[in-house]
């Protein structure tokens, strides 16, 4: 009798982009309440799981040197937390191809953790809506629950409340100046005290229907903000430079920072405009990370 063939499972950890990000306030326990329109890009890390007796992680790729110690990686943290909730969880060795910038406001580490949870769910026959999966995601980090589904939505609370919001494909250019920005530093610069509200009574905009023209969606998004842009510029002034470069690009219709930075993006009316802008920005700033693609 021959041994069963061990088949590796693979998944993509897509970059998260905050089209809007409103900081509602800071709770008494220190956590910040947010409301954000979240979408996902067509650039990603790749994660593979080879089933085995022991949990492990090997990382490669152009951004691997920025990842820090493997033992601290969110992939392993998520797997261990799920193991605490699911007795007898089957595990194995993960292989991470790190393509996305680190500490960049696009949820790279959170997306990796979410991909790990999806792969473990497949290996163990767990449904993606299994409450234990989402509980492990919440315990791993605030952005991990939204990354599990990797679908456009409104994210609120401290990241645990998700409401579907179907959007059309959005042509985009994403730019990171290859300068890391620590989220805690940005929130410190924002300066909210425990229990302080800053957006009480604001009403969320009425979003277009999913089949509405792209121009309608861009108009609605223009009414939004990212409340972390100003403090991020204090922490890393280069964020302002990136925003200015994107705003000046031919065809740019909306320019904003994602998350706590330093990645910024511009929406365009067509893929061709986005591609042309990305080429021009890459030529002028060869040390920056530039991606032209689409958000969904």
Coordinates of C-alpha atoms in Angstrom, one line a residue:
X1 CA 0.0 0.0 0.0
X2 CA 1.5 3.3 -1.0
X3 CA 1.4 6.5 1.0
X4 CA -1.1 9.1 0.0
X5 CA 0.3 11.9 -2.0
X6 CA 0.6 15.1 0.0
X7 CA -0.9 17.9 -2.1
X8 CA 0.1 21.5 -1.4
X9 CA -2.6 24.1 -1.2
X10 CA -2.1 27.7 -2.5
X11 CA -3.9 31.0 -2.2
X12 CA -3.4 34.7 -3.0
X13 CA -3.1 37.3 -0.2
X14 CA -4.5 40.4 -2.0
X15 CA -3.6 43.9 -1.0
X16 CA -6.3 45.8 0.9
X17 CA -7.0 49.4 0.0
X18 CA -9.0 51.8 2.1
X19 CA -10.9 54.0 -0.4
X20 CA -12.2 56.0 2.6
X21 CA -11.3 55.8 6.3
X22 CA -13.1 57.8 8.9
X23 CA -12.0 57.6 12.6
X24 CA -15.2 57.8 14.6
X25 CA -13.4 58.0 17.9
X26 CA -11.4 56.1 20.5
X27 CA -13.0 53.7 22.9
X28 CA -12.4 53.7 26.6
X29 CA -10.3 50.5 26.1
X30 CA -8.0 52.4 23.8
X31 CA -9.1 50.8 20.5
X32 CA -10.1 53.2 17.7
X33 CA -13.6 52.9 16.1
X34 CA -13.4 53.3 12.3
X35 CA -15.7 53.3 9.3
X36 CA -14.0 52.5 6.0
X37 CA -14.8 51.5 2.4
X38 CA -12.4 48.6 1.8
X39 CA -11.6 47.1 -1.6
X40 CA -8.9 44.7 -2.8
X41 CA -6.2 45.1 -5.4
X42 CA -5.0 42.7 -8.1
X43 CA -1.5 42.6 -6.5
X44 CA -0.8 40.0 -3.8
X45 CA 1.6 37.9 -1.9
X46 CA 1.4 34.1 -2.6
X47 CA 1.0 31.6 0.2
X48 CA 1.3 27.8 0.0
X49 CA 0.6 25.2 2.6
X50 CA 2.1 21.7 2.5
X51 CA 0.4 19.5 5.0
X52 CA 2.6 18.0 7.7
X53 CA 2.9 17.2 11.4
X54 CA 4.6 20.5 12.4
X55 CA 3.6 24.1 11.8
X56 CA 6.3 26.2 10.1
X57 CA 6.9 29.0 7.7
X58 CA 9.5 29.8 5.0
X59 CA 9.5 33.2 3.4
X60 CA 11.0 34.3 0.1
X61 CA 10.5 37.1 -2.4
X62 CA 11.6 40.7 -3.0
X63 CA 10.1 42.1 0.3
X64 CA 11.3 39.2 2.5
X65 CA 14.1 41.2 4.2
X66 CA 11.5 43.7 5.4
X67 CA 9.4 41.0 7.1
X68 CA 11.4 40.7 10.4
X69 CA 11.7 37.5 12.3
X70 CA 9.7 34.6 10.9
X71 CA 8.6 33.6 14.4
X72 CA 6.7 36.9 14.7
X73 CA 4.9 36.5 11.3
X74 CA 1.1 36.9 11.4
X75 CA 0.8 33.7 9.3
X76 CA 2.0 31.6 12.3
X77 CA 0.1 33.7 14.8
X78 CA -3.2 33.1 12.9
X79 CA -2.5 29.4 12.6
X80 CA -1.8 29.0 16.3
X81 CA -4.9 30.9 17.3
X82 CA -7.0 28.8 15.1
X83 CA -5.4 25.7 16.6
X84 CA -6.5 26.9 20.1
X85 CA -10.1 27.0 18.8
X86 CA -10.2 23.9 16.7
X87 CA -9.0 20.7 18.5
X88 CA -6.8 18.5 16.4
X89 CA -6.3 21.1 13.7
X90 CA -4.3 19.7 10.8
X91 CA -1.3 22.0 10.0
X92 CA 1.8 22.0 7.9
X93 CA 4.5 24.2 6.5
X94 CA 3.7 27.5 4.9
X95 CA 5.7 29.1 2.1
X96 CA 5.3 32.8 1.7
X97 CA 6.3 34.7 -1.5
X98 CA 6.5 38.3 -0.2
X99 CA 5.7 40.8 -2.9
X100 CA 3.8 43.6 -1.1
X101 CA 5.5 46.4 0.8
X102 CA 5.6 46.1 4.6
X103 CA 4.1 48.6 7.0
X104 CA 2.4 50.2 4.0
X105 CA -1.2 50.6 4.8
X106 CA -2.4 47.9 2.5
X107 CA -2.7 45.1 5.0
X108 CA 0.1 42.9 3.6
X109 CA 0.6 41.0 6.9
X110 CA -3.1 40.8 7.6
X111 CA -3.8 39.5 4.1
X112 CA -1.1 36.8 4.6
X113 CA -2.7 35.8 7.9
X114 CA -6.2 35.7 6.2
X115 CA -4.8 33.5 3.4
X116 CA -3.3 31.1 6.1
X117 CA -6.7 30.8 7.7
X118 CA -8.4 30.1 4.4
X119 CA -5.8 27.4 3.6
X120 CA -6.2 25.8 7.0
X121 CA -10.0 25.9 6.6
X122 CA -9.6 24.0 3.2
X123 CA -7.2 21.5 4.8
X124 CA -9.6 20.9 7.7
X125 CA -12.9 21.0 5.9
X126 CA -14.0 24.2 7.7
X127 CA -16.5 26.5 6.1
X128 CA -15.2 30.1 5.5
X129 CA -18.0 31.4 7.7
X130 CA -17.1 29.1 10.6
X131 CA -17.3 31.4 13.6
X132 CA -14.0 29.9 14.9
X133 CA -12.3 31.1 11.7
X134 CA -13.4 34.6 12.2
X135 CA -12.6 34.6 15.9
X136 CA -9.1 33.6 15.1
X137 CA -9.0 36.4 12.5
X138 CA -10.2 39.0 15.1
X139 CA -7.6 37.8 17.6
X140 CA -4.8 38.0 15.0
X141 CA -5.4 41.6 14.0
X142 CA -8.0 44.3 13.2
X143 CA -7.6 44.0 9.4
X144 CA -7.6 40.2 9.3
X145 CA -11.4 39.7 9.3
X146 CA -11.9 41.8 6.2
X147 CA -9.0 40.1 4.4
X148 CA -10.5 36.7 5.0
X149 CA -13.3 37.5 2.5
X150 CA -11.2 39.8 0.4
X151 CA -14.3 41.4 -1.0
X152 CA -15.4 45.1 -1.2
X153 CA -17.3 46.1 1.8
X154 CA -17.9 48.8 4.5
X155 CA -15.8 47.9 7.5
X156 CA -16.7 49.4 10.9
X157 CA -16.1 49.1 14.6
X158 CA -12.6 48.0 15.2
X159 CA -12.7 45.9 12.0
X160 CA -15.2 43.3 13.1
X161 CA -18.4 44.6 11.4
X162 CA -18.5 44.0 7.7
X163 CA -21.2 45.0 5.3
X164 CA -21.1 44.1 1.6
X165 CA -20.7 46.9 -0.9
X166 CA -20.4 45.7 -4.5
X167 CA -18.3 48.1 -6.6
X168 CA -17.3 48.1 -10.2
X169 CA -13.7 47.5 -11.2
X170 CA -11.7 50.7 -10.4
X171 CA -8.6 51.4 -12.5
X172 CA -5.9 52.4 -10.1
X173 CA -2.3 53.3 -9.6
X174 CA -0.8 52.5 -6.2
X175 CA 2.4 54.0 -5.0
X176 CA 4.6 53.3 -2.0
X177 CA 7.8 55.3 -1.4
X178 CA 9.4 52.3 0.3
X179 CA 9.2 54.0 3.6
X180 CA 7.5 52.1 6.4
X181 CA 4.9 53.9 8.6
X182 CA 4.0 52.3 11.9
X183 CA 0.3 52.4 12.5
X184 CA 0.7 53.1 16.2
X185 CA 2.8 56.2 15.4
X186 CA 0.1 57.6 13.1
X187 CA -2.7 57.1 15.7
X188 CA -0.4 58.7 18.3
X189 CA -0.1 61.7 16.0
X190 CA -3.9 61.8 15.6
X191 CA -3.9 62.3 19.4
X192 CA -7.3 61.0 20.5
X193 CA -7.8 60.3 24.2
X194 CA -9.5 57.2 25.5
X195 CA -13.3 57.8 25.3
X196 CA -13.0 60.7 22.8
X197 CA -15.4 60.9 19.9
X198 CA -14.6 63.0 16.8
X199 CA -17.3 62.1 14.3
X200 CA -20.5 61.7 16.3
X201 CA -23.6 62.2 14.4
X202 CA -22.1 62.0 10.9
X203 CA -24.2 60.2 8.4
X204 CA -22.6 57.7 5.9
X205 CA -23.1 58.7 2.3
X206 CA -25.6 57.0 0.1
X207 CA -23.5 54.8 -2.2
X208 CA -24.4 54.2 -5.8
X209 CA -25.7 50.8 -6.9
X210 CA -23.1 48.3 -8.1
X211 CA -24.1 48.7 -11.7
X212 CA -23.8 52.5 -11.6
X213 CA -21.3 54.2 -13.9
X214 CA -17.7 54.5 -12.7
X215 CA -18.1 58.3 -12.6
X216 CA -20.9 58.0 -10.0
X217 CA -18.7 55.9 -7.7
X218 CA -15.8 58.3 -8.0
X219 CA -18.1 61.3 -7.3
X220 CA -19.4 59.5 -4.1
X221 CA -15.9 58.5 -3.0
X222 CA -14.7 62.1 -3.5
X223 CA -17.0 63.1 -0.6
X224 CA -15.1 60.8 1.7
X225 CA -11.8 61.2 3.5
X226 CA -8.9 59.4 5.1
X227 CA -8.7 60.9 8.6
X228 CA -5.2 59.4 9.0
X229 CA -3.6 61.3 6.1
X230 CA -2.8 64.4 8.1
X231 CA -1.1 62.6 11.0
X232 CA 0.7 60.3 8.5
X233 CA 2.2 63.3 6.8
X234 CA 3.5 64.4 10.2
X235 CA 5.1 61.0 10.8
X236 CA 6.4 60.7 7.2
X237 CA 6.3 63.9 5.1
X238 CA 7.0 61.9 1.9
X239 CA 3.3 60.8 2.0
X240 CA 2.4 64.4 0.9
X241 CA 4.9 64.1 -1.9
X242 CA 3.4 60.8 -3.1
X243 CA -0.1 62.3 -3.0
X244 CA 1.0 65.3 -5.0
X245 CA 2.6 63.2 -7.7
X246 CA -0.5 61.1 -8.1
X247 CA -2.8 64.1 -8.1
X248 CA -0.7 65.6 -10.9
X249 CA -0.8 62.5 -13.1
X250 CA -2.8 62.8 -16.3
X251 CA -6.3 61.3 -15.9
X252 CA -6.1 61.1 -12.1
X253 CA -9.7 61.5 -10.7
X254 CA -9.3 60.8 -7.0
X255 CA -6.1 60.7 -4.9
X256 CA -5.9 59.4 -1.3
X257 CA -3.8 57.5 1.2
X258 CA -4.7 53.9 2.1
X259 CA -4.9 52.9 5.7
X260 CA -2.2 54.5 7.9
X261 CA 0.1 54.9 4.9
X262 CA 2.5 55.3 3.3
X263 CA 0.9 53.7 0.3
X264 CA -1.3 56.1 -1.7
X265 CA -3.5 55.6 -4.7
X266 CA -5.2 57.4 -7.6
X267 CA -8.3 56.2 -9.4
X268 CA -8.5 56.7 -13.2
X269 CA -11.2 56.5 -15.8
X270 CA -9.6 53.7 -17.7
X271 CA -6.9 51.0 -17.5
X272 CA -4.9 52.7 -20.2
X273 CA -4.8 56.0 -18.3
X274 CA -3.7 54.2 -15.2
X275 CA -0.9 52.3 -17.0
X276 CA 0.4 55.4 -18.6
X277 CA 0.5 57.2 -15.3
X278 CA 2.3 54.3 -13.6
X279 CA 5.0 54.3 -16.4
X280 CA 5.5 58.1 -15.9
X281 CA 5.7 57.8 -12.1
X282 CA 8.1 54.9 -12.2
X283 CA 10.4 56.7 -14.6
X284 CA 10.5 59.8 -12.4
X285 CA 10.8 57.9 -9.1
X286 CA 12.6 54.6 -9.9
X287 CA 13.0 53.7 -6.2
X288 CA 9.2 53.8 -5.5
X289 CA 7.0 50.8 -5.6
X290 CA 4.4 51.4 -8.3
X291 CA 1.5 49.2 -9.3
X292 CA -1.1 49.8 -12.0
X293 CA -4.1 47.5 -12.0
X294 CA -7.7 47.4 -10.7
X295 CA -9.5 47.4 -7.4
X296 CA -12.6 45.3 -6.7

